[in-house]
Amino acid sequence: MSSEINLTLQVWRQPGPQAEGRFVTYEASGISTDASFLEMLDIVNERLIENGEEPIVFESDCREGICGTCGLMINGQAHGPQKSTATCQLHMRSFKDGDHIVIEPWRATSFPVLRDLAVDRRAMDAIIASGGYISVNTGAAPDANLTPVPKETADTAFDAAACIGCGACVAACPNSAAQLFTAAKVQHLNLLPQGQAQRWARTEAMVETMEEFFGSCTNHGECEEACPKDIPIDFIAWTNRDYIKAKVKNRKLAG
Amino acid sequence: MLGSLDARIPAGSLESKWTDHKFSMRLVNPNNKRRFDVIVVGSGLAGASAAASLGELGYRVKVLTYHDSPRRAHSIAAQGGINAAKNYQNDGDSVYRLFYDTIKGGDYRAREANVYRLAEVSVDIIDQATAQGVPFAREYGGLLDNRSFGGAQVSRTFYARGQTGQQLLLGAYSALMRQVAAGTVELHTRSEMLELVMHDGRAVGVVTRDLITGEIVPHSAHAVVLATGGYGNVYFLSTNAKMCNVTAAWRAHRKGALFANPCYTQIHPTCIPASDDFQSKLTLMSESLRNDGRIWVPVAHEDGREPHEIPDADRDYFLERKYPAFGNLVPRDVASRNAKTVVDEGRGVGPLRNGVYLDFSGAMARDGESVIRSKYGNLFDMYERITGEDPYRVPMRIYPATHYTMGGLWVDYELMSNVPGLFVLGEANFSDHGANRLGASALMQGLADGYFVLPYTIGNYLSDFLGDPALGTSEPVFADAEQEVADEMNRWLSTGGTRSVDHYHRELGKLVWDYIGMARDKTGLEKAISEIPALRDEYHRNVRVLGSADTLNQSLEKAGRVADLFELGELMARDALAREESCGGHFREEHQTEEGEAMRDDENFTHVAAWEWNGEGTPQTRHREELEFENVELTQRSYK
Amino acid sequence: MAQTISRVSTPPPVRSEPRVRLPWPLSIYQTAVGKKWVMGLTGAALLGFIVVHMIGNLHLYEGPLEIHEYAETLRDLGTKLLPRTWLLWAMRIGLIIAFGLHIHSAYSLSRMSWAADQRYPGGRNYIAANFASRTMRWTGPIIGLYLFYHLADLTWGWFNPDFVRGDPYHNVSESLGSIPVAILYIVANTALAVHIFHGTWSMFQSLGVNSPRYNHLRRYLAGGLAGIILVGNLSFPIFVQAGVIDDNGRSVVEELQQHGAAEGEDH
Ligand SMILES: Cc1cc2nc3c(=O)[nH]c(=O)nc-3n(C[C@H](O)[C@H](O)[C@H](O)COP(=O)(O)OP(=O)(O)OC[C@H]3O[C@@H](n4cnc5c(N)ncnc54)[C@H](O)[C@@H]3O)c2cc1C
Ligand code: HEM
Ligand code: HEM
Ligand code: SF4
Ligand code: F3S
Ligand code: FES
């Protein structure tokens, strides 16, 4: 059943990419426990506007946990305390009256803060552009049932494909490594028969683009915990394996 | 001005129109393609698939989206699946049957030729997506699985768990990013289109605002493609993503593009009801739940008891009672309207009395909890995450919510609007769904438009301009449009009002929902036509937008979007008022059978209504495109 | 060769492509995942040494002559094929290279991560990362420094006036008999066990040895190895302090050698 709680928020405010940021404290009173975390921020913003203060900038779109737009560091945890839950799906039931909540943007050198809680995640698109696709021009595809895919393979590929590109894995990783995201994207395609032709080229290109922007994984496993889609770090291991194989195979192919 | 609208439907038999037309269209040879610039606004399913395909063909493409990445577009949220006439199940499906079901489902308010083409190319979409690595559900033999979906008697829906839209969009996005890497597509994220630029009566470019720096940027091209999605957020509360809006389409409308059938909106029966005033959006629960859940409300008004305390005799299984043949599986609009009726009667359930029960206790007793868990486990989890209630113990509460908009910019058979050079795809056009869209058909249409229709038809338009460079962005038409945008920004920032943009959006939503929602009548619509402009005037006077135009300023972004939704809301009311019949998602209380079924007026309304902008403050003009049905016979639905 | 041709505008990369592309397979070491591989392989080699070294050291409990014998046996390894101590030297050189690469890869990958990472001024909450995983960059250097001391002390005899070449029993009991040294050993070997606890598990991931059915075993193995090393290696300073290993300053081996020399015996 719903009840109302009062909270103290400590929110990162930063006027722009180059500006200095700082924490500002806000009282969020009378928040229903049925509200989602972002609705709580909506309410705070509404009050700020009424008081003539600029609202807190944070991003969201689907508010259903599928688009990957939202993402906040809540009390030091990416997407907050509830497991397998994106920020937009987190509800205030997870908090108690009187709680103190620290809210920060994702932090990584390649995720520069744009304003307040919004960051630039284009480096993730660069990883996809470097090879996260199967090259098939429109119209060139054979009949979909021409290549059967074992159900288990399809299911595992799906587990990887479920990644919503939110960047929580990077935010949570003490090394700011994007291994989980990259591995999910690489393995989704590497596992499927359709993805075999470009498997080695893809693996090499995507991993090396990742390395241009992000840190090096030391297998902390924080990413898996933060991931709203429960992408397992097993995919990281498989990608490491594929990468070394790729280094061998691509050389043969090239030579 | 405009005569009766000509959709330029090719002659010939239904089956051969598209094939013949593809043959007769003028082509642009491969070397010349790179001399054409095409702007694609929007990177949802329709935009991403179109941009990728155009890039592959060799056009110089520029993609503009206000999202931070093309992969975020609203398309990503589609759950259920995508239809295709593959007939892999050997259950009698065919292109013709998909065509027929879509026409009938749309309550005979769509173009036969378009719908047939849609059904025809649907099979290619599945091939394309599978080749891209979209992990559709498979059977143990490794072949693709299908499910059946509302309104169809065959299993033709392809799905990827409950995330079909996501997987299809990621497929289209990957194809798009491949072209970005190849250099054929230039990608501009966080760029919101705010003006369409016209020259000599043709669309020659757009003006965008960079959402981070506030920079106002002109973009010129030989053709402009809008794939900017639907306008469901005019209701404020809808299942649409928060950023969905009508701005791109509306600004084109204000420059002369006709807006068709705005009153056709679709309400989805199984959404989680709002829990309070601060509710920011509604969440859809898959329709498949109605296969096992029973819908009921208490017989008594304002029954205060907990659901388990209410004995069967005091429950009203209203759908089963009224529609014994279809029961809980009646079509979306019927289920939705009936839920509204009982809630309006004061028999709604939940703290705000704004829902009906969807009860699985019978199914759990029959099949066991584990069977239900395996079928719907993740939906139940999602429900619990949002409501804090355990649906295995307490019946779910559901209520209808706006889900899809069939209306949109008018386009001809080649997907070009009445403005030469302006093409419109996906949910943004008035599309192939008539007055009502079948489940799993929006994804199909968006991808059909983007992968398989536009890449052909755009050549037919462009071939006239071979050798002409795109208009330079230093031309005065661009400067004027840039100035308009700059003025608009300053206007919002200097209003000096007191209430937030969201406040007014919410208020607008209430009006639209009350008067142009699930059921409409003359009085309500007339009220809407007077109240919406009044509220809009207050909005323009009293909205408060803080900050400046040269930073990431979300209030400022929303201010313009909501202003456009106000104008659209008013037009919806006019359109709904003018359409004196009930059809599909448009239900006029005055036009129903004795059993409360929608009653069409085929004699007077077998046409598309397309509205022409006449300047601010002057009502739009209604144009008609007559719909000819040569292949199917118009019948009245009955689900008794 | 992979070329990253993404024309997505992005923030500037934090790491630039290597200026010179080395020939294969050296080029693998120019990438981060490649370095991780090298780190995993060298880690495995070092781990092998640590285990064997600990087991070998258990000869201390048999007595001064037995451990001396053992050390001699090591020198005799492979003498059927190679001159004496060659194989031992080969292994030593291998270990030195492994150690060098391990440290170099650790250093350069850490630099890469530092460049990519930004702190959370509001603090952060770790869920999966444990003490071991978070202190790898501390435990590693501790082991390195310790090793230097250890070699200087027990192999080169720099710090020990009583050092007797070839009498580990004597040298160990002399060195570890001093309380500060014993403490140093305890601290360093605890750090080693902690390093191994995460390192062993991490190694499987880095080398891509992952098969969901057996994955849980990797944690057990890591815990087991770390435990064994911890118990085994800590036992030496503790038992020296407890007086279990003690030759009362008298080098049996030295006596034996002098005795043997007197008898003209070549051992
Ligand atoms: C919850 C939910 C579930 C659904 N489930 C299904 C289903 O199971 N099956 C099905 O077939 N359909 C389903 N639909 C409908 C379907 O998802 C949509 O109709 C379809 O995805 C629309 O695609 P689109 O490409 O036309 O537009 P969108 O995906 O909405 O993309 C719009 C794009 O335009 C851009 N844009 C808009 N305006 C501007 C501007 N001014 N400037 C710059 N860029 C702009 C946006 O950034 C975005 O990239 C569902 C819809 C909802 C809400
Ligand atoms: C003989 C002693 C050592 C052993 C047995 C050992 C073992 C290991 C192992 C198995 C790994 C995991 C490799 C991987 O994930 O692929 C590792 C990682 C690491 N080692 Fe060592 N190592 C030793 C000494 C050192 C030294 C001297 C340093 C530093 C100066 C060091 C620093 C690191 C670092 C920073 C890591 C990376 C952390 C990680 O991957 O989690 N190690 N070590
Ligand atoms: C308490 C634990 C340890 C004890 C009692 C111990 C004891 C010894 C002794 C007695 C020697 C000399 C052997 C000889 O010269 O004949 C030796 C050599 C050596 N030790 Fe240790 N050691 C311990 C831990 C370690 C650790 C943790 C490392 C590695 C990080 C290590 C690395 C070495 C090396 C490299 C040599 C030289 C081997 C050679 O000469 O080939 N030792 N150790
Ligand atoms: S792997 Fe998980 S955390 Fe990382 S981007 Fe994908 S969904 Fe987000
Ligand atoms: S948290 Fe970071 S260190 Fe690796 S396992 Fe995950 S990327
Ligand atoms: S807003 Fe889409 S995942 Fe949270």
Coordinates of C-alpha atoms in Angstrom, one line a residue, chain A residues 1 4 15-17 32 34-36 38-39 42-43 45-46 48-64 66-69 82-86 89-91 93 114-115 118-122 124-126 128-130 132-152 154-159 161-166 181 185 188-189 192 194-195 198 229, chain B residues 49 52-53 56 66-74 76-77 79 86 88 124 126-144 160-163 166-167 170 173-175 177-181 187 189-190 212 239-244 275-276 278-284 351 382 384-389 450-452 455 498-503 506 544 546-548 551-555:
Chain A
M1 CA 0.0 0.0 0.0
E4 CA 4.2 9.2 1.7
P15 CA 25.5 23.9 -15.9
G16 CA 27.3 22.6 -18.9
P17 CA 30.0 20.3 -20.2
S32 CA 4.3 8.7 -2.6
D34 CA 4.0 4.4 -5.6
A35 CA 5.9 7.0 -7.6
S36 CA 8.7 5.9 -9.8
L38 CA 11.9 9.6 -12.2
E39 CA 8.4 10.7 -11.2
D42 CA 9.5 15.2 -12.0
I43 CA 7.8 16.4 -8.8
N45 CA 11.5 19.7 -10.9
E46 CA 7.9 21.0 -10.9
L48 CA 11.9 24.0 -8.6
I49 CA 10.2 25.7 -11.6
E50 CA 7.6 27.1 -9.4
N51 CA 10.3 28.6 -7.3
G52 CA 12.0 30.0 -10.3
E53 CA 14.9 27.6 -10.3
E54 CA 16.0 25.7 -13.3
P55 CA 14.9 22.1 -13.2
I56 CA 17.3 19.2 -12.9
V57 CA 18.3 17.8 -16.3
F58 CA 18.0 14.1 -16.5
E59 CA 17.2 11.9 -19.4
S60 CA 14.5 9.3 -20.0
D61 CA 12.2 8.2 -22.7
C62 CA 10.4 4.9 -22.6
R63 CA 10.1 4.8 -18.8
E64 CA 9.6 1.0 -19.3
I66 CA 13.7 -0.9 -22.6
C67 CA 15.2 2.2 -24.4
G68 CA 18.3 2.6 -22.3
T69 CA 18.0 6.4 -22.2
Q82 CA 17.0 -2.8 -7.1
K83 CA 18.6 -5.6 -9.1
S84 CA 17.7 -6.0 -12.8
T85 CA 15.9 -2.7 -12.8
A86 CA 16.6 0.4 -14.9
Q89 CA 11.5 1.2 -13.4
L90 CA 12.8 1.8 -9.9
H91 CA 10.0 2.8 -7.5
R93 CA 9.0 1.7 -2.4
L114 CA 26.5 17.4 -20.8
R115 CA 24.5 19.0 -18.0
A118 CA 22.8 13.9 -18.6
V119 CA 25.9 12.4 -20.3
D120 CA 27.2 11.9 -23.8
R121 CA 27.2 8.2 -24.7
R122 CA 28.1 8.4 -28.4
M124 CA 29.0 3.3 -27.6
D125 CA 27.6 4.1 -31.0
A126 CA 31.1 4.2 -32.3
I128 CA 28.6 -0.5 -33.1
A129 CA 29.6 1.5 -36.2
S130 CA 32.9 -0.3 -36.2
G132 CA 28.2 -4.3 -34.8
Y133 CA 26.2 -5.5 -37.7
I134 CA 25.8 -8.2 -40.3
S135 CA 26.4 -6.8 -43.7
V136 CA 23.3 -7.6 -45.7
N137 CA 21.9 -5.0 -48.0
T138 CA 18.2 -4.5 -48.1
G139 CA 16.7 -7.0 -50.4
A140 CA 19.7 -9.4 -50.5
A141 CA 18.4 -11.7 -47.7
P142 CA 17.6 -15.3 -48.4
D143 CA 14.4 -16.8 -47.0
A144 CA 14.3 -16.6 -43.2
N145 CA 13.9 -20.3 -42.7
L146 CA 16.7 -21.2 -45.0
T147 CA 19.1 -21.4 -42.1
P148 CA 17.7 -23.1 -39.0
V149 CA 19.1 -21.9 -35.8
P150 CA 19.1 -24.2 -32.8
K151 CA 16.7 -22.9 -30.2
E152 CA 19.4 -22.9 -27.5
A154 CA 18.9 -18.4 -30.6
D155 CA 18.1 -18.1 -26.9
T156 CA 21.6 -17.4 -25.9
A157 CA 22.0 -14.9 -28.7
F158 CA 18.9 -13.2 -27.4
D159 CA 20.3 -13.1 -23.9
A161 CA 20.9 -9.0 -27.7
A162 CA 18.7 -7.9 -24.8
C163 CA 21.3 -5.2 -23.9
I164 CA 19.6 -1.8 -24.0
G165 CA 22.8 0.2 -24.4
C166 CA 22.3 2.2 -21.2
F181 CA 28.2 -3.8 -23.5
K185 CA 26.9 -6.8 -28.9
H188 CA 24.7 -11.6 -30.1
L189 CA 26.0 -11.7 -33.7
L192 CA 24.2 -16.8 -34.7
Q194 CA 24.0 -15.4 -39.8
G195 CA 26.9 -13.7 -38.1
Q198 CA 32.1 -11.4 -40.3
K229 CA 19.0 -6.8 -18.4
Chain B
S49 CA 15.4 1.3 -42.2
A52 CA 20.2 2.5 -44.2
S53 CA 18.6 1.3 -47.5
E56 CA 23.2 1.2 -49.4
Y66 CA 16.5 14.3 -31.3
H67 CA 17.5 11.1 -29.4
D68 CA 21.1 10.7 -28.2
S69 CA 21.4 7.6 -30.3
P70 CA 19.3 6.2 -33.1
R71 CA 18.8 3.0 -31.1
R72 CA 16.5 4.8 -28.6
A73 CA 13.5 5.6 -30.7
H74 CA 10.1 4.8 -29.5
I76 CA 12.1 0.0 -29.2
A77 CA 9.2 -0.4 -26.8
Q79 CA 6.5 -5.8 -27.3
K86 CA 4.9 -16.1 -44.6
Y88 CA 5.2 -21.0 -42.2
D124 CA 10.7 -9.7 -47.2
I126 CA 11.2 -11.1 -42.0
D127 CA 13.9 -12.3 -44.3
Q128 CA 15.8 -9.0 -44.0
A129 CA 15.5 -8.9 -40.2
T130 CA 16.6 -12.5 -39.8
A131 CA 19.6 -12.0 -42.0
Q132 CA 20.6 -9.0 -39.9
G133 CA 20.6 -11.2 -36.9
V134 CA 17.3 -10.3 -35.3
P135 CA 16.8 -13.2 -32.8
F136 CA 13.2 -14.1 -33.5
A137 CA 11.7 -16.9 -31.4
R138 CA 12.4 -20.3 -32.8
E139 CA 11.0 -23.8 -32.4
Y140 CA 13.1 -26.8 -31.4
G141 CA 13.7 -27.6 -35.0
G142 CA 15.5 -24.3 -35.4
L143 CA 12.8 -22.7 -37.6
L144 CA 10.9 -19.6 -36.8
A160 CA 11.4 -11.9 -30.1
R161 CA 10.3 -12.6 -26.5
G162 CA 8.4 -9.6 -25.4
Q163 CA 10.9 -7.3 -27.1
Q166 CA 13.7 -3.6 -29.6
Q167 CA 15.2 -6.4 -31.7
L170 CA 18.5 -2.8 -33.2
Y173 CA 20.1 0.6 -36.3
S174 CA 23.0 -1.8 -37.0
A175 CA 22.3 -1.5 -40.7
M177 CA 25.4 2.4 -38.3
R178 CA 27.1 0.3 -41.0
Q179 CA 26.2 3.0 -43.5
V180 CA 27.4 5.7 -41.1
A181 CA 30.7 3.9 -41.0
L187 CA 24.3 11.0 -38.5
T189 CA 21.9 13.0 -32.9
R190 CA 20.3 15.4 -30.4
I212 CA 23.1 20.6 -26.4
T239 CA 2.0 4.2 -23.6
N240 CA 4.2 6.2 -25.8
A241 CA 7.7 7.1 -24.8
K242 CA 8.0 10.5 -23.1
M243 CA 9.7 12.3 -25.9
C244 CA 7.2 11.3 -28.6
S275 CA -1.7 5.5 -9.5
D276 CA -1.7 9.2 -8.8
F278 CA 2.1 12.6 -10.7
Q279 CA 1.9 9.6 -13.1
S280 CA 4.1 10.4 -16.0
K281 CA 3.2 7.6 -18.4
L282 CA 1.3 4.4 -18.6
T283 CA 2.8 0.9 -19.2
L284 CA 1.3 -1.6 -21.5
P351 CA -7.4 3.1 -4.8
M382 CA 7.0 -6.0 -14.4
E384 CA 4.8 -6.1 -9.5
R385 CA 7.7 -3.8 -10.0
I386 CA 5.4 -1.0 -11.0
T387 CA 2.5 -1.5 -8.6
G388 CA 4.1 -3.2 -5.7
E389 CA 1.3 -5.8 -5.8
G450 CA 11.6 2.2 -44.9
Y451 CA 13.1 -0.9 -46.4
F452 CA 11.0 -1.7 -49.4
P455 CA 13.9 3.4 -51.6
T498 CA 4.2 30.9 -13.7
R499 CA 3.4 27.3 -14.6
S500 CA 5.5 24.6 -16.1
V501 CA 5.2 23.2 -19.5
D502 CA 4.3 19.8 -18.0
H503 CA 1.5 21.3 -16.1
R506 CA -1.1 17.4 -18.4
R544 CA 7.3 29.4 -17.5
L546 CA 13.6 29.1 -17.4
G547 CA 17.2 29.2 -18.4
S548 CA 18.6 30.0 -21.8
T551 CA 22.3 25.0 -23.3
L552 CA 20.6 21.7 -22.8
N553 CA 17.2 23.0 -21.8
Q554 CA 14.5 20.4 -21.5
S555 CA 11.7 22.8 -20.7

